[in-house]
PDB file of C-alpha atoms in Angstrom:
ATOM      1  CA  MET A   1      32.275  10.921 -30.698  1.00 46.00           C
ATOM      2  CA  THR A   2      30.831  14.422 -30.549  1.00 46.00           C
ATOM      3  CA  ASP A   3      29.584  14.148 -34.129  1.00 52.00           C
ATOM      4  CA  ASN A   4      27.898  10.775 -33.246  1.00 55.00           C
ATOM      5  CA  LEU A   5      26.046  12.252 -30.332  1.00 57.00           C
ATOM      6  CA  GLU A   6      24.630  15.170 -32.498  1.00 69.00           C
ATOM      7  CA  LYS A   7      23.316  12.561 -34.965  1.00 82.00           C
ATOM      8  CA  LEU A   8      19.742  11.317 -34.903  1.00 91.00           C
ATOM      9  CA  SER A   9      19.766   7.753 -33.746  1.00 95.00           C
ATOM     10  CA  LYS A  10      17.159   5.115 -34.878  1.00 98.00           C
ATOM     11  CA  ILE A  11      16.340   2.490 -32.197  1.00 98.00           C
ATOM     12  CA  ALA A  12      14.138  -0.445 -33.075  1.00 98.00           C
ATOM     13  CA  ILE A  13      12.123  -2.341 -30.517  1.00 98.00           C
ATOM     14  CA  VAL A  14      11.128  -5.839 -31.511  1.00 98.00           C
ATOM     15  CA  GLY A  15       7.915  -6.783 -29.770  1.00 97.00           C
ATOM     16  CA  ASP A  16       6.963 -10.389 -28.395  1.00 98.00           C
ATOM     17  CA  VAL A  17       8.577 -12.669 -31.084  1.00 98.00           C
ATOM     18  CA  HIS A  18       6.564 -15.904 -30.329  1.00 98.00           C
ATOM     19  CA  ASN A  19       8.758 -17.943 -32.770  1.00 98.00           C
ATOM     20  CA  GLN A  20       8.400 -15.238 -35.521  1.00 98.00           C
ATOM     21  CA  TRP A  21      11.970 -14.381 -36.568  1.00 98.00           C
ATOM     22  CA  GLU A  22      13.510 -14.916 -39.804  1.00 97.00           C
ATOM     23  CA  PRO A  23      16.831 -14.034 -41.549  1.00 97.00           C
ATOM     24  CA  GLU A  24      14.924 -11.205 -43.443  1.00 97.00           C
ATOM     25  CA  ASP A  25      14.349  -9.530 -40.044  1.00 98.00           C
ATOM     26  CA  GLU A  26      17.967  -8.681 -39.771  1.00 98.00           C
ATOM     27  CA  ILE A  27      18.060  -7.424 -43.422  1.00 98.00           C
ATOM     28  CA  ALA A  28      15.024  -5.277 -42.707  1.00 98.00           C
ATOM     29  CA  LEU A  29      16.630  -3.793 -39.664  1.00 98.00           C
ATOM     30  CA  LYS A  30      19.757  -2.946 -41.690  1.00 98.00           C
ATOM     31  CA  SER A  31      17.577  -1.511 -44.530  1.00 97.00           C
ATOM     32  CA  LEU A  32      15.878   0.781 -41.849  1.00 97.00           C
ATOM     33  CA  GLY A  33      19.277   2.141 -40.774  1.00 97.00           C
ATOM     34  CA  ILE A  34      18.889   0.960 -37.158  1.00 98.00           C
ATOM     35  CA  ASP A  35      21.607   1.945 -34.732  1.00 98.00           C
ATOM     36  CA  LEU A  36      20.275  -0.056 -31.918  1.00 98.00           C
ATOM     37  CA  VAL A  37      17.797  -3.050 -31.566  1.00 98.00           C
ATOM     38  CA  LEU A  38      15.949  -3.893 -28.279  1.00 98.00           C
ATOM     39  CA  PHE A  39      14.164  -7.030 -27.751  1.00 98.00           C
ATOM     40  CA  VAL A  40      11.380  -7.343 -25.027  1.00 98.00           C
ATOM     41  CA  GLY A  41      11.424 -11.070 -24.857  1.00 98.00           C
ATOM     42  CA  ASP A  42       8.942 -13.940 -25.414  1.00 98.00           C
ATOM     43  CA  PHE A  43      11.108 -15.387 -28.045  1.00 98.00           C
ATOM     44  CA  GLY A  44       9.119 -18.721 -27.878  1.00 98.00           C
ATOM     45  CA  ASN A  45       8.446 -21.413 -25.313  1.00 98.00           C
ATOM     46  CA  GLU A  46      12.148 -21.782 -24.171  1.00 98.00           C
ATOM     47  CA  ALA A  47      12.955 -21.591 -27.923  1.00 98.00           C
ATOM     48  CA  VAL A  48      16.751 -21.831 -27.764  1.00 98.00           C
ATOM     49  CA  ASP A  49      16.950 -22.012 -31.546  1.00 98.00           C
ATOM     50  CA  VAL A  50      15.013 -18.722 -31.938  1.00 98.00           C
ATOM     51  CA  VAL A  51      17.331 -17.066 -29.410  1.00 98.00           C
ATOM     52  CA  GLN A  52      20.402 -18.385 -31.017  1.00 98.00           C
ATOM     53  CA  ALA A  53      19.366 -16.767 -34.377  1.00 98.00           C
ATOM     54  CA  ILE A  54      18.826 -13.468 -32.955  1.00 98.00           C
ATOM     55  CA  ALA A  55      21.939 -13.528 -30.749  1.00 98.00           C
ATOM     56  CA  THR A  56      24.009 -13.770 -33.904  1.00 97.00           C
ATOM     57  CA  ILE A  57      22.688 -10.665 -35.755  1.00 98.00           C
ATOM     58  CA  ASP A  58      25.216  -8.131 -36.490  1.00 97.00           C
ATOM     59  CA  ILE A  59      23.578  -5.005 -34.979  1.00 98.00           C
ATOM     60  CA  PRO A  60      24.150  -3.435 -31.579  1.00 98.00           C
ATOM     61  CA  LYS A  61      21.492  -5.000 -29.338  1.00 98.00           C
ATOM     62  CA  ALA A  62      20.094  -5.584 -25.970  1.00 98.00           C
ATOM     63  CA  ALA A  63      17.479  -8.027 -24.703  1.00 98.00           C
ATOM     64  CA  VAL A  64      15.444  -9.213 -21.815  1.00 98.00           C
ATOM     65  CA  PHE A  65      13.559 -12.509 -21.429  1.00 98.00           C
ATOM     66  CA  GLY A  66       9.753 -12.941 -21.069  1.00 98.00           C
ATOM     67  CA  ASN A  67       7.611 -15.560 -19.312  1.00 98.00           C
ATOM     68  CA  HIS A  68       7.417 -17.699 -22.375  1.00 98.00           C
ATOM     69  CA  ASP A  69      11.278 -18.070 -22.095  1.00 98.00           C
ATOM     70  CA  ALA A  70      11.090 -19.954 -18.914  1.00 98.00           C
ATOM     71  CA  TRP A  71       7.726 -21.513 -19.753  1.00 98.00           C
ATOM     72  CA  TYR A  72       8.700 -25.144 -18.691  1.00 98.00           C
ATOM     73  CA  THR A  73      10.902 -24.034 -15.877  1.00 98.00           C
ATOM     74  CA  ALA A  74       9.451 -21.357 -13.660  1.00 97.00           C
ATOM     75  CA  THR A  75       6.076 -23.039 -12.942  1.00 94.00           C
ATOM     76  CA  GLU A  76       4.957 -26.414 -11.527  1.00 93.00           C
ATOM     77  CA  TRP A  77       2.412 -26.854 -14.267  1.00 94.00           C
ATOM     78  CA  GLY A  78       5.058 -25.939 -16.898  1.00 96.00           C
ATOM     79  CA  ARG A  79       7.493 -28.541 -15.579  1.00 96.00           C
ATOM     80  CA  LYS A  80       4.836 -31.208 -15.795  1.00 96.00           C
ATOM     81  CA  LYS A  81       4.505 -30.544 -19.453  1.00 96.00           C
ATOM     82  CA  CYS A  82       8.188 -29.933 -20.341  1.00 97.00           C
ATOM     83  CA  PRO A  83       8.978 -31.686 -23.472  1.00 96.00           C
ATOM     84  CA  TYR A  84      12.637 -32.290 -22.682  1.00 97.00           C
ATOM     85  CA  ASP A  85      14.653 -33.777 -19.861  1.00 97.00           C
ATOM     86  CA  GLN A  86      15.384 -31.014 -17.299  1.00 96.00           C
ATOM     87  CA  THR A  87      17.888 -33.136 -15.575  1.00 96.00           C
ATOM     88  CA  GLN A  88      19.929 -33.107 -18.720  1.00 97.00           C
ATOM     89  CA  GLU A  89      19.136 -29.633 -20.125  1.00 97.00           C
ATOM     90  CA  ASP A  90      18.850 -26.010 -18.692  1.00 98.00           C
ATOM     91  CA  ARG A  91      17.291 -24.231 -21.537  1.00 98.00           C
ATOM     92  CA  VAL A  92      16.787 -21.107 -19.497  1.00 98.00           C
ATOM     93  CA  GLN A  93      20.486 -20.845 -18.847  1.00 98.00           C
ATOM     94  CA  GLN A  94      21.247 -21.765 -22.480  1.00 98.00           C
ATOM     95  CA  GLN A  95      19.171 -18.716 -23.615  1.00 98.00           C
ATOM     96  CA  ILE A  96      20.966 -16.421 -21.126  1.00 98.00           C
ATOM     97  CA  ASP A  97      24.337 -17.671 -22.259  1.00 98.00           C
ATOM     98  CA  LEU A  98      23.521 -17.244 -25.913  1.00 98.00           C
ATOM     99  CA  PHE A  99      22.867 -13.580 -25.629  1.00 98.00           C
ATOM    100  CA  GLY A 100      25.838 -13.072 -23.323  1.00 97.00           C
ATOM    101  CA  GLU A 101      26.476  -9.245 -22.749  1.00 97.00           C
ATOM    102  CA  ALA A 102      23.326  -8.423 -24.822  1.00 98.00           C
ATOM    103  CA  HIS A 103      21.228  -9.867 -22.024  1.00 98.00           C
ATOM    104  CA  VAL A 104      20.503  -6.898 -19.724  1.00 98.00           C
ATOM    105  CA  GLY A 105      17.941  -8.512 -17.345  1.00 98.00           C
ATOM    106  CA  TYR A 106      19.118  -7.085 -13.843  1.00 98.00           C
ATOM    107  CA  GLY A 107      21.935  -5.550 -15.649  1.00 98.00           C
ATOM    108  CA  GLN A 108      22.883  -2.820 -17.993  1.00 98.00           C
ATOM    109  CA  ARG A 109      24.603  -2.313 -21.410  1.00 98.00           C
ATOM    110  CA  ASP A 110      26.238   1.049 -22.216  1.00 98.00           C
ATOM    111  CA  PHE A 111      26.172   2.520 -25.617  1.00 98.00           C
ATOM    112  CA  PRO A 112      28.391   5.835 -25.147  1.00 97.00           C
ATOM    113  CA  GLU A 113      28.425   6.324 -28.975  1.00 96.00           C
ATOM    114  CA  LEU A 114      24.602   6.784 -28.625  1.00 96.00           C
ATOM    115  CA  ASP A 115      24.821   8.581 -25.321  1.00 95.00           C
ATOM    116  CA  LEU A 116      22.663   6.139 -23.543  1.00 97.00           C
ATOM    117  CA  THR A 117      22.548   3.046 -21.170  1.00 98.00           C
ATOM    118  CA  VAL A 118      20.037   0.321 -21.564  1.00 98.00           C
ATOM    119  CA  ILE A 119      18.881  -1.075 -18.355  1.00 98.00           C
ATOM    120  CA  GLY A 120      17.147  -4.246 -18.121  1.00 98.00           C
ATOM    121  CA  THR A 121      14.344  -4.889 -15.574  1.00 98.00           C
ATOM    122  CA  ARG A 122      13.231  -8.259 -13.937  1.00 98.00           C
ATOM    123  CA  PRO A 123      13.634 -10.981 -16.598  1.00 98.00           C
ATOM    124  CA  PHE A 124      11.146 -13.564 -17.319  1.00 98.00           C
ATOM    125  CA  SER A 125       8.324 -11.437 -15.808  1.00 98.00           C
ATOM    126  CA  TRP A 126       4.653 -12.732 -15.753  1.00 97.00           C
ATOM    127  CA  GLY A 127       3.550  -9.256 -14.700  1.00 97.00           C
ATOM    128  CA  GLY A 128       1.077  -8.329 -11.998  1.00 97.00           C
ATOM    129  CA  PRO A 129       0.898  -7.105  -8.392  1.00 97.00           C
ATOM    130  CA  GLU A 130       1.783 -10.313  -6.743  1.00 97.00           C
ATOM    131  CA  TRP A 131       5.346 -11.748  -6.231  1.00 97.00           C
ATOM    132  CA  LYS A 132       5.181 -15.024  -8.166  1.00 94.00           C
ATOM    133  CA  TYR A 133       7.504 -17.998  -8.750  1.00 95.00           C
ATOM    134  CA  GLN A 134       9.552 -17.463  -5.559  1.00 95.00           C
ATOM    135  CA  ASP A 135      11.749 -20.604  -6.106  1.00 96.00           C
ATOM    136  CA  PHE A 136      12.660 -19.527  -9.696  1.00 97.00           C
ATOM    137  CA  TYR A 137      13.802 -16.042  -8.791  1.00 98.00           C
ATOM    138  CA  GLN A 138      15.414 -17.030  -5.664  1.00 97.00           C
ATOM    139  CA  GLN A 139      17.450 -19.921  -7.279  1.00 97.00           C
ATOM    140  CA  ARG A 140      18.318 -17.928 -10.585  1.00 97.00           C
ATOM    141  CA  PHE A 141      18.948 -14.528  -9.185  1.00 97.00           C
ATOM    142  CA  GLY A 142      18.867 -14.577  -5.421  1.00 97.00           C
ATOM    143  CA  VAL A 143      15.882 -12.273  -5.416  1.00 98.00           C
ATOM    144  CA  ASN A 144      12.953 -12.916  -2.950  1.00 98.00           C
ATOM    145  CA  SER A 145      10.626  -9.920  -3.297  1.00 98.00           C
ATOM    146  CA  PHE A 146       9.718  -6.827  -5.280  1.00 98.00           C
ATOM    147  CA  GLU A 147      11.991  -4.780  -2.971  1.00 98.00           C
ATOM    148  CA  GLU A 148      14.933  -6.907  -3.656  1.00 98.00           C
ATOM    149  CA  SER A 149      14.144  -6.888  -7.275  1.00 98.00           C
ATOM    150  CA  THR A 150      13.950  -3.082  -7.402  1.00 98.00           C
ATOM    151  CA  ASN A 151      17.314  -2.961  -5.586  1.00 98.00           C
ATOM    152  CA  LEU A 152      18.999  -5.156  -8.306  1.00 98.00           C
ATOM    153  CA  ILE A 153      17.669  -2.835 -11.083  1.00 98.00           C
ATOM    154  CA  VAL A 154      18.850   0.263  -9.196  1.00 98.00           C
ATOM    155  CA  LYS A 155      22.254  -1.165  -8.808  1.00 98.00           C
ATOM    156  CA  ALA A 156      22.588  -1.548 -12.533  1.00 98.00           C
ATOM    157  CA  VAL A 157      21.451   2.100 -12.949  1.00 98.00           C
ATOM    158  CA  GLU A 158      24.201   3.077 -10.479  1.00 98.00           C
ATOM    159  CA  ASN A 159      26.643   1.337 -12.763  1.00 97.00           C
ATOM    160  CA  ALA A 160      25.425   3.011 -15.880  1.00 98.00           C
ATOM    161  CA  VAL A 161      28.087   5.067 -17.831  1.00 97.00           C
ATOM    162  CA  CYS A 162      25.607   7.343 -19.424  1.00 97.00           C
ATOM    163  CA  GLN A 163      23.072   9.764 -17.913  1.00 96.00           C
ATOM    164  CA  ASN A 164      20.457   8.837 -20.439  1.00 97.00           C
ATOM    165  CA  ILE A 165      18.648   5.735 -19.516  1.00 98.00           C
ATOM    166  CA  ILE A 166      16.318   3.499 -21.511  1.00 98.00           C
ATOM    167  CA  PHE A 167      14.579   0.943 -19.465  1.00 98.00           C
ATOM    168  CA  LEU A 168      13.860  -2.259 -21.362  1.00 99.00           C
ATOM    169  CA  GLY A 169      11.391  -4.804 -19.727  1.00 98.00           C
ATOM    170  CA  HIS A 170       9.114  -7.708 -20.727  1.00 98.00           C
ATOM    171  CA  ASN A 171       6.128  -6.438 -18.752  1.00 98.00           C
ATOM    172  CA  GLY A 172       5.685  -2.696 -18.271  1.00 98.00           C
ATOM    173  CA  PRO A 173       5.765  -0.782 -14.980  1.00 98.00           C
ATOM    174  CA  ALA A 174       2.898  -0.421 -12.549  1.00 98.00           C
ATOM    175  CA  GLY A 175       1.279   3.008 -12.788  1.00 97.00           C
ATOM    176  CA  LEU A 176       0.166   3.329 -16.362  1.00 98.00           C
ATOM    177  CA  GLY A 177      -3.582   2.971 -15.756  1.00 97.00           C
ATOM    178  CA  ASP A 178      -6.032   0.223 -14.699  1.00 96.00           C
ATOM    179  CA  ALA A 179      -8.379   0.143 -17.554  1.00 97.00           C
ATOM    180  CA  PRO A 180      -8.333  -3.050 -19.812  1.00 97.00           C
ATOM    181  CA  GLU A 181      -7.091  -1.099 -22.722  1.00 97.00           C
ATOM    182  CA  ASP A 182      -4.232   0.749 -20.951  1.00 97.00           C
ATOM    183  CA  PRO A 183      -0.658  -0.185 -21.772  1.00 98.00           C
ATOM    184  CA  VAL A 184      -0.462  -2.793 -18.912  1.00 98.00           C
ATOM    185  CA  GLY A 185      -4.054  -3.074 -18.065  1.00 97.00           C
ATOM    186  CA  ARG A 186      -5.579  -6.491 -17.376  1.00 97.00           C
ATOM    187  CA  ASP A 187      -7.843  -7.477 -20.301  1.00 95.00           C
ATOM    188  CA  TRP A 188      -8.975 -10.876 -19.054  1.00 95.00           C
ATOM    189  CA  GLN A 189     -11.531 -11.862 -16.387  1.00 94.00           C
ATOM    190  CA  PRO A 190     -11.868 -10.203 -14.002  1.00 93.00           C
ATOM    191  CA  ARG A 191     -11.205  -7.336 -16.347  1.00 95.00           C
ATOM    192  CA  GLY A 192      -9.597  -4.215 -15.291  1.00 95.00           C
ATOM    193  CA  GLY A 193      -6.720  -3.630 -12.865  1.00 97.00           C
ATOM    194  CA  ASP A 194      -3.082  -2.454 -13.299  1.00 98.00           C
ATOM    195  CA  PHE A 195      -1.000  -5.464 -14.088  1.00 98.00           C
ATOM    196  CA  GLY A 196       2.322  -3.525 -14.320  1.00 98.00           C
ATOM    197  CA  ASP A 197       5.460  -4.590 -12.320  1.00 98.00           C
ATOM    198  CA  PRO A 198       5.701  -2.760  -9.145  1.00 98.00           C
ATOM    199  CA  ASP A 199       9.586  -3.347  -8.874  1.00 98.00           C
ATOM    200  CA  PHE A 200       9.851  -1.813 -12.427  1.00 98.00           C
ATOM    201  CA  ARG A 201       7.835   1.368 -11.249  1.00 98.00           C
ATOM    202  CA  ASP A 202       9.886   1.794  -8.179  1.00 98.00           C
ATOM    203  CA  ALA A 203      13.196   1.468  -9.939  1.00 98.00           C
ATOM    204  CA  ILE A 204      12.137   4.302 -12.266  1.00 98.00           C
ATOM    205  CA  VAL A 205      11.381   6.545  -9.325  1.00 98.00           C
ATOM    206  CA  LYS A 206      14.717   5.759  -7.595  1.00 98.00           C
ATOM    207  CA  SER A 207      16.651   6.225 -10.837  1.00 98.00           C
ATOM    208  CA  ARG A 208      15.246   9.794 -11.155  1.00 97.00           C
ATOM    209  CA  GLN A 209      16.344  10.348  -7.538  1.00 97.00           C
ATOM    210  CA  LEU A 210      19.956   9.328  -8.680  1.00 97.00           C
ATOM    211  CA  GLY A 211      19.704  12.292 -11.257  1.00 97.00           C
ATOM    212  CA  LYS A 212      19.280  10.036 -14.296  1.00 97.00           C
ATOM    213  CA  LYS A 213      17.306  11.129 -17.411  1.00 97.00           C
ATOM    214  CA  ILE A 214      14.902   8.594 -18.665  1.00 98.00           C
ATOM    215  CA  PRO A 215      13.665   9.346 -22.214  1.00 98.00           C
ATOM    216  CA  LEU A 216      12.223   5.806 -22.997  1.00 98.00           C
ATOM    217  CA  VAL A 217      10.727   3.020 -21.112  1.00 98.00           C
ATOM    218  CA  THR A 218       9.765   0.125 -23.471  1.00 98.00           C
ATOM    219  CA  PHE A 219       8.263  -3.350 -22.898  1.00 98.00           C
ATOM    220  CA  GLY A 220       5.834  -5.892 -24.422  1.00 98.00           C
ATOM    221  CA  HIS A 221       4.012  -8.805 -22.923  1.00 98.00           C
ATOM    222  CA  MET A 222       0.453  -7.178 -23.013  1.00 98.00           C
ATOM    223  CA  HIS A 223      -0.450  -7.606 -26.692  1.00 97.00           C
ATOM    224  CA  HIS A 224      -1.996  -4.800 -28.688  1.00 97.00           C
ATOM    225  CA  ARG A 225      -4.958  -6.980 -29.557  1.00 96.00           C
ATOM    226  CA  LEU A 226      -7.322  -7.109 -26.619  1.00 96.00           C
ATOM    227  CA  ARG A 227      -8.888 -10.327 -25.465  1.00 94.00           C
ATOM    228  CA  HIS A 228     -12.275  -8.928 -24.567  1.00 92.00           C
ATOM    229  CA  THR A 229     -13.014  -6.838 -27.710  1.00 93.00           C
ATOM    230  CA  GLN A 230     -11.985  -6.492 -31.363  1.00 91.00           C
ATOM    231  CA  GLU A 231     -13.475  -3.074 -31.594  1.00 93.00           C
ATOM    232  CA  LYS A 232     -10.200  -1.253 -30.555  1.00 94.00           C
ATOM    233  CA  LEU A 233      -6.545  -1.986 -29.726  1.00 96.00           C
ATOM    234  CA  ARG A 234      -4.667  -1.573 -26.528  1.00 97.00           C
ATOM    235  CA  LYS A 235      -3.207   1.914 -25.923  1.00 97.00           C
ATOM    236  CA  CYS A 236       0.395   1.267 -26.701  1.00 97.00           C
ATOM    237  CA  ILE A 237       1.966   4.556 -25.711  1.00 97.00           C
ATOM    238  CA  ASP A 238       2.004   7.146 -22.952  1.00 97.00           C
ATOM    239  CA  VAL A 239       4.065  10.050 -21.653  1.00 96.00           C
ATOM    240  CA  ASP A 240       4.362  11.061 -18.028  1.00 95.00           C
ATOM    241  CA  THR A 241       4.760  14.433 -16.420  1.00 94.00           C
ATOM    242  CA  GLU A 242       8.516  14.042 -16.512  1.00 94.00           C
ATOM    243  CA  GLY A 243       8.549  13.637 -20.188  1.00 94.00           C
ATOM    244  CA  THR A 244       9.200   9.929 -20.283  1.00 97.00           C
ATOM    245  CA  LEU A 245       7.726   8.031 -23.194  1.00 98.00           C
ATOM    246  CA  TYR A 246       6.386   4.529 -22.391  1.00 98.00           C
ATOM    247  CA  LEU A 247       6.073   2.179 -25.406  1.00 98.00           C
ATOM    248  CA  ASN A 248       4.423  -1.128 -25.434  1.00 98.00           C
ATOM    249  CA  ALA A 249       5.848  -2.866 -28.510  1.00 98.00           C
ATOM    250  CA  ALA A 250       3.893  -5.973 -28.448  1.00 98.00           C
ATOM    251  CA  SER A 251       2.126  -5.781 -31.852  1.00 97.00           C
ATOM    252  CA  VAL A 252       1.434  -9.575 -32.322  1.00 97.00           C
ATOM    253  CA  PRO A 253       1.755 -11.386 -34.603  1.00 97.00           C
ATOM    254  CA  ARG A 254       4.715  -9.405 -35.685  1.00 97.00           C
ATOM    255  CA  ILE A 255       4.960 -11.082 -39.111  1.00 98.00           C
ATOM    256  CA  ILE A 256       1.740 -11.454 -41.288  1.00 97.00           C
ATOM    257  CA  GLU A 257       1.420 -12.936 -44.782  1.00 95.00           C
ATOM    258  CA  ILE A 258      -1.207 -11.621 -47.246  1.00 92.00           C
ATOM    259  CA  GLU A 259      -1.564 -13.113 -50.731  1.00 91.00           C
ATOM    260  CA  GLY A 260       1.927 -14.802 -50.321  1.00 91.00           C
ATOM    261  CA  GLN A 261       3.640 -11.619 -49.337  1.00 94.00           C
ATOM    262  CA  LYS A 262       4.968 -11.178 -45.901  1.00 96.00           C
ATOM    263  CA  LYS A 263       5.113  -7.915 -43.724  1.00 97.00           C
ATOM    264  CA  ARG A 264       6.938  -7.685 -40.536  1.00 98.00           C
ATOM    265  CA  ASN A 265       6.665  -4.913 -37.796  1.00 98.00           C
ATOM    266  CA  PHE A 266       9.074  -2.920 -35.709  1.00 98.00           C
ATOM    267  CA  SER A 267       8.559  -0.089 -33.334  1.00 98.00           C
ATOM    268  CA  ILE A 268      11.077   2.735 -34.291  1.00 98.00           C
ATOM    269  CA  VAL A 269      12.102   5.480 -31.894  1.00 98.00           C
ATOM    270  CA  SER A 270      14.123   8.395 -33.218  1.00 97.00           C
ATOM    271  CA  MET A 271      16.319  10.200 -30.579  1.00 96.00           C
ATOM    272  CA  LYS A 272      19.101  12.665 -30.433  1.00 92.00           C
ATOM    273  CA  ALA A 273      20.893  13.798 -27.398  1.00 90.00           C
ATOM    274  CA  GLY A 274      18.456  11.967 -25.053  1.00 93.00           C
ATOM    275  CA  ILE A 275      15.430  13.609 -26.571  1.00 95.00           C
ATOM    276  CA  ILE A 276      12.751  11.637 -28.570  1.00 97.00           C
ATOM    277  CA  SER A 277      11.514  13.306 -31.787  1.00 96.00           C
ATOM    278  CA  GLN A 278       9.258  10.532 -32.950  1.00 97.00           C
ATOM    279  CA  ALA A 279       7.966   6.982 -32.334  1.00 98.00           C
ATOM    280  CA  ALA A 280       6.194   4.825 -34.928  1.00 97.00           C
ATOM    281  CA  LEU A 281       5.017   1.419 -35.694  1.00 98.00           C
ATOM    282  CA  VAL A 282       6.327   0.405 -39.049  1.00 98.00           C
ATOM    283  CA  TRP A 283       5.593  -2.625 -41.316  1.00 98.00           C
ATOM    284  CA  VAL A 284       8.224  -3.557 -43.786  1.00 98.00           C
ATOM    285  CA  GLY A 285       7.415  -5.467 -47.024  1.00 97.00           C
ATOM    286  CA  HIS A 286       9.029  -8.316 -48.861  1.00 93.00           C
ATOM    287  CA  ASP A 287      11.237  -5.911 -50.649  1.00 94.00           C
ATOM    288  CA  PHE A 288      12.358  -4.263 -47.232  1.00 96.00           C
ATOM    289  CA  THR A 289      10.789  -1.011 -47.860  1.00 95.00           C
ATOM    290  CA  VAL A 290       8.233   0.521 -45.330  1.00 97.00           C
ATOM    291  CA  VAL A 291       4.761  -0.213 -46.582  1.00 96.00           C
ATOM    292  CA  SER A 292       3.078   1.456 -43.758  1.00 96.00           C
ATOM    293  CA  GLU A 293       3.905   3.768 -40.752  1.00 97.00           C
ATOM    294  CA  GLU A 294       1.716   4.722 -37.797  1.00 96.00           C
ATOM    295  CA  ILE A 295       3.044   7.840 -35.985  1.00 96.00           C
ATOM    296  CA  LEU A 296       2.535   6.951 -32.331  1.00 97.00           C
ATOM    297  CA  TYR A 297       4.318   9.919 -30.917  1.00 97.00           C
ATOM    298  CA  SER A 298       5.870  13.191 -32.229  1.00 95.00           C
ATOM    299  CA  SER A 299       7.685  15.825 -30.178  1.00 90.00           C
ATOM    300  CA  SER A 300       6.280  18.486 -32.547  1.00 82.00           C
ATOM    301  CA  LYS A 301       2.727  17.313 -31.897  1.00 65.00           C
ATOM    302  CA  SER A 302       2.116  14.786 -29.011  1.00 51.00           C
ATOM    303  CA  VAL A 303      -0.514  12.313 -29.730  1.00 51.00           C
ATOM    304  CA  VAL A 304      -0.971  11.204 -26.156  1.00 52.00           C
ATOM    305  CA  GLU A 305      -2.109  12.752 -23.029  1.00 45.00           C
ATOM    306  CA  PRO A 306       0.398  12.781 -20.088  1.00 40.00           C
ATOM    307  CA  ALA A 307       0.140  10.068 -17.477  1.00 40.00           C
ATOM    308  CA  GLN A 308       0.007  11.411 -14.025  1.00 37.00           C
ATOM    309  CA  VAL A 309       1.102   8.477 -11.933  1.00 36.00           C
ATOM    310  CA  LEU A 310       4.823   8.183 -12.374  1.00 38.00           C
TER     311      LEU A 310
END
């Protein structure tokens, strides 16, 4: 195991899927030499078939669910639009069951061969500073507030086998800025404001108090393409004063087709012994080679200014 821990690990983060998953994605991940793949959720609108396809991939993995994964269940307006009989089917539970141990929402999955534990934050998050969908969270998880949500996340941290923690959420934590283009900034009217999850932020603080090292916090939900302007993209990466890298992986659409040729994107983080050397957004072509790579972060030359808030 010592030799494995000294090896550079490649971790792929798959941003919001929104029904864009194909068998070629697994081939691409294997071609990239990925050791671990993380999914930030929003597989589709309770798209059980998409979750089923992803759950069968033969690569070590962990996943959380996004708001679209409870699209017809968590909200009153969603239930009114539901295209199936909810007295006969529970597609939210079906998705959770399909992932099994790989679903880490309010839980953890240990990867001692990589010297890290993945901790999942609140599943099905819509984001923002208000506690929403009280009935859904109470019935599904017995959670009634941000404070109780934080406590569940921290309980998973306490059970972690490894000291190095990767936090995996759908929406990012509060505290990464309140401009519309910040990693979790509100980019719709009224524009501006921190739309991060307070329970996620507090869980990070408490995990540090437990002595855990947090090299990576990754999430999606807030798409890189901004709603109010096409002149620039959302800031997708940040580093705080503790050296934690925050990565928004929601490059949507994640599969594009140009002149009959498809490209698919993955965020790739390279790490060894709990230290991140590089993070990049890569696009893989039809022949499973990397056709473009944008270096988002490099330990040898940081491309971001440290965040002061976490």
